[in-house]
CSV table of C-alpha atoms and ligand atoms in Angstrom, one decimal:
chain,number,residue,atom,x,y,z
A,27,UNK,CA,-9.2,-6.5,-14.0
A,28,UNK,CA,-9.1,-9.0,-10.7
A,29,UNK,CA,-5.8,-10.9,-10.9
A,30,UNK,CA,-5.9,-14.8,-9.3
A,31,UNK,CA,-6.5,-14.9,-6.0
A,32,UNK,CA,-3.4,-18.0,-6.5
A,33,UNK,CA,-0.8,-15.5,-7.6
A,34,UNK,CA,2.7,-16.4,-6.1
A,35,UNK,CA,5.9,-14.9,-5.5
A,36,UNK,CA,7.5,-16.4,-8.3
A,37,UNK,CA,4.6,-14.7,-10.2
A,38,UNK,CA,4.7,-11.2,-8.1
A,39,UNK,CA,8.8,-11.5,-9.1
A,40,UNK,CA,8.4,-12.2,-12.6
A,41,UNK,CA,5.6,-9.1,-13.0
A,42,UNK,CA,8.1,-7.0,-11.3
A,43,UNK,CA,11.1,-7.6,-13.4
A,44,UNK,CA,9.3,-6.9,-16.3
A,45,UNK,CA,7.9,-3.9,-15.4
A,46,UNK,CA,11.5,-3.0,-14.6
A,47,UNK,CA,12.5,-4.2,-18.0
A,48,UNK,CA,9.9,-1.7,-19.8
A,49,UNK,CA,11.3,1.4,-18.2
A,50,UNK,CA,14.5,0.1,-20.0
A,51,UNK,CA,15.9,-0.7,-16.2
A,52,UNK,CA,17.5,-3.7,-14.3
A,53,UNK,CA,16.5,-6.1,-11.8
A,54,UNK,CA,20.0,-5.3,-9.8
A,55,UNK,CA,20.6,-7.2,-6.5
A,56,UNK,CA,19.3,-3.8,-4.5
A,57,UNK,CA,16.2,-3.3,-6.1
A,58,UNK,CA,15.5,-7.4,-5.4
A,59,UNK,CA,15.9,-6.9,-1.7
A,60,UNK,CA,13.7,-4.1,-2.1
A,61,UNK,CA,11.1,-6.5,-3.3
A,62,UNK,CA,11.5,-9.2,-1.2
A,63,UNK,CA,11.1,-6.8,1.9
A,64,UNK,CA,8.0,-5.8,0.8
A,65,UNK,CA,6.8,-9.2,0.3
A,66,UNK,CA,7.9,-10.5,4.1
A,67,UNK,CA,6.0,-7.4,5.5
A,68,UNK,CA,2.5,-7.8,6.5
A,69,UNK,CA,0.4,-4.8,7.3
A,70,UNK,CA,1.0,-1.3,6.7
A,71,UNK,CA,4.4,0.0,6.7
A,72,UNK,CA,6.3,3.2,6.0
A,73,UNK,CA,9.1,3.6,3.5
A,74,UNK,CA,11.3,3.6,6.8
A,75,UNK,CA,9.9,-0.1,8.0
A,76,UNK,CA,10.8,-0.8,4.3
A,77,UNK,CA,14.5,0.4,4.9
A,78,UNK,CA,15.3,-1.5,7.9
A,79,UNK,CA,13.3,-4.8,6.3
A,80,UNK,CA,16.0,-4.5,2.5
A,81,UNK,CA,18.9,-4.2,4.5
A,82,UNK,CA,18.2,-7.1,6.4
A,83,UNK,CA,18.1,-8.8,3.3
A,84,UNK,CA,21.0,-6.8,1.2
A,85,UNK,CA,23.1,-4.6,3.3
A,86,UNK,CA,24.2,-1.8,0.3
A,87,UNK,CA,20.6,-1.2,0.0
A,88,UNK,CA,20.0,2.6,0.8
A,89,UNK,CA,17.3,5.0,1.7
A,90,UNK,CA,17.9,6.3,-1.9
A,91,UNK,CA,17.5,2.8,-3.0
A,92,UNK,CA,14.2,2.5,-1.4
A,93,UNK,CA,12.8,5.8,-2.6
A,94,UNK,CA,13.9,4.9,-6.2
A,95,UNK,CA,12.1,1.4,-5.8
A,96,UNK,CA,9.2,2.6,-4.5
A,97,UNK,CA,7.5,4.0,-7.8
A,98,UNK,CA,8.7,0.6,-9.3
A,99,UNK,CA,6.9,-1.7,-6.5
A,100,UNK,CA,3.7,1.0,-7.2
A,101,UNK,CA,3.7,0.8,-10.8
A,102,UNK,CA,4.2,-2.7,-11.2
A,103,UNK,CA,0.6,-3.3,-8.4
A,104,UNK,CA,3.1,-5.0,-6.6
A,105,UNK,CA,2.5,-2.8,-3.2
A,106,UNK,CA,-0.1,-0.1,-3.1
A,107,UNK,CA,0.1,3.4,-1.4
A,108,UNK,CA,-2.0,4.4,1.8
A,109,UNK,CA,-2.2,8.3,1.9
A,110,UNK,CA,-4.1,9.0,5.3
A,111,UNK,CA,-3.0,12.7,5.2
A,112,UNK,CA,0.2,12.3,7.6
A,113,UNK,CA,3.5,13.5,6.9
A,114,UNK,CA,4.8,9.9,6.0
A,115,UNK,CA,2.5,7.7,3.8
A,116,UNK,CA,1.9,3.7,4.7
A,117,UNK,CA,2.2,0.8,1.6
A,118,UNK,CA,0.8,-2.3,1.7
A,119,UNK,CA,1.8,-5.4,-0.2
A,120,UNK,CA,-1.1,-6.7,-2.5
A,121,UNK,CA,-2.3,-10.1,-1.9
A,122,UNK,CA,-2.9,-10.6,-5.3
A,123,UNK,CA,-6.6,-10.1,-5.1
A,124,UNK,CA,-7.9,-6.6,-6.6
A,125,UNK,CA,-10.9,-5.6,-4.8
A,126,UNK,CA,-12.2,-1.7,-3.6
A,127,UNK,CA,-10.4,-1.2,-0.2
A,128,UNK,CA,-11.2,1.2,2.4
A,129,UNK,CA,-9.6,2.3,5.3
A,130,UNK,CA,-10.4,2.8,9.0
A,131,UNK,CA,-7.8,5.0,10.6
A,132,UNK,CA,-7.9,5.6,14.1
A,133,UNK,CA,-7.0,9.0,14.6
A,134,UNK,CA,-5.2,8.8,18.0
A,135,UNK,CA,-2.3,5.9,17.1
A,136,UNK,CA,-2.8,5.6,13.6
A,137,UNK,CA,-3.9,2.2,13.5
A,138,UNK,CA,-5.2,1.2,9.9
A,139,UNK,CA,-7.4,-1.4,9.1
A,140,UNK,CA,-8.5,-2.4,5.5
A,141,UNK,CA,-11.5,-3.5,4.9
A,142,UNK,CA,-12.7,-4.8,1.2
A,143,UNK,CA,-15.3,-2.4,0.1
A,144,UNK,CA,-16.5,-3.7,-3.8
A,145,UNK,CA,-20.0,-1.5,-3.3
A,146,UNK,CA,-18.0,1.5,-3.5
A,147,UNK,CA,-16.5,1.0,-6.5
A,148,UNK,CA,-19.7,0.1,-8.2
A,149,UNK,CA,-21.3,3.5,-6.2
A,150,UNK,CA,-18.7,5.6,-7.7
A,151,UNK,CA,-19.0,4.4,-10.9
A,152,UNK,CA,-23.2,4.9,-10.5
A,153,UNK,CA,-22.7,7.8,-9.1
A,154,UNK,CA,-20.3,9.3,-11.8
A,155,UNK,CA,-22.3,7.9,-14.8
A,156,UNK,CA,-25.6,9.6,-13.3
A,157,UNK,CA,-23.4,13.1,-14.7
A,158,UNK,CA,-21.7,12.0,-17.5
A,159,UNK,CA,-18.5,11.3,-16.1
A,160,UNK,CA,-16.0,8.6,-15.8
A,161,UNK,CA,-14.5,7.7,-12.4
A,162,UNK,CA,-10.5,7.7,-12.4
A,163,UNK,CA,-10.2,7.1,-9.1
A,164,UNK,CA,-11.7,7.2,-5.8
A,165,UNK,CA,-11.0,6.2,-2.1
A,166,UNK,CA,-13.1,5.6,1.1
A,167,UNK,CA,-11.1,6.6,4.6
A,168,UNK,CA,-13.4,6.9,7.7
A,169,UNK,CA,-11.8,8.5,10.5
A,170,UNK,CA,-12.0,6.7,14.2
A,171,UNK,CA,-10.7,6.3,17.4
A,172,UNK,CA,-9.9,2.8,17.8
A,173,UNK,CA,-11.5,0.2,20.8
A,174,UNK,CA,-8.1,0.9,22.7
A,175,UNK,CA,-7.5,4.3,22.0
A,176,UNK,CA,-11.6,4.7,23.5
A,177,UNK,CA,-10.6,2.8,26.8
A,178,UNK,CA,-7.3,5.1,26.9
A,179,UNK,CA,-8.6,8.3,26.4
A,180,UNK,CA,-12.1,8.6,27.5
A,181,UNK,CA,-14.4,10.7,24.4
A,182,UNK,CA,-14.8,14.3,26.5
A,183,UNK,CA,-18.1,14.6,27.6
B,214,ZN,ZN1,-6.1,3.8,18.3
């Protein structure tokens, strides 16, 4: 279901908190910070970047915080996790607008780029229905080397 392209922070915070609420938790003060970091960061970021961003903001917040917040922030489609096969996955803060993404990741400095992608979700689905199944889930990642990484390191001949 597309959310509103329009959807605010005030919105994001109030969706958050009552997520929180239904798993019978609270909103406390660390778990805030931990949500306001994610909303001031841009791009993708590790749980790390996510660390030094929430004690910025709050400093009791701790890596345990952070790793405790994190399924919260996922399950509440508040940030969204970027598995590119690395030892340390990226997130992303949703903009508030639900399309198919998929991902370019240069292979040499890990630069990811997100690019909206709707035709694959509607492929999958084809796709799937053509053998009787239903689609869960599904995800695009094309492997590159990015325009500086080529003028860097010249392909081998
Ligand atoms: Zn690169």
């Amino acid at each position: 279901m597309p959310k509103p392209a329009t959807q605010d922070s005030n919105e994001q915070s109030s969706a958050f908190r009552s997520f929180i609420a239904e798993k019978g938790l609270r909103a406390t003060r660390q778990r805030m910070a931990v949500f306001e970091a994610a909303q001031g960061l841009t791009g993708h970021y590790t749980a790390e970047d996510l660390l030094k961003k929430a004690k910025g903001l709050d400093r009791t917040v701790s890596r345990a915080t952070i790793y405790r917040a994190l399924p919260l922030l996922k399950g509440s489609g508040i940030i969204r996790e970027v598995d590119v096969g690395r030892d340390h996955k990226y997130y992303l803060t949703e903009s508030g607008i639900a399309t198919f993404r998929a991902q370019l990741i240069c292979e040499s400095c890990e630069e990811i780029i997100e690019v909206d992608a709707p035709f694959m979700e509607w492929y999958g689905k084809a796709v799937a229905a053509k053998h009787g199944m239903r689609p869960i889930s599904q995800k695009l990642q094309v492997t590159a080397i990015c325009e500086r990484c080529q003028k860097r390191k010249p392909l081998r001949p």
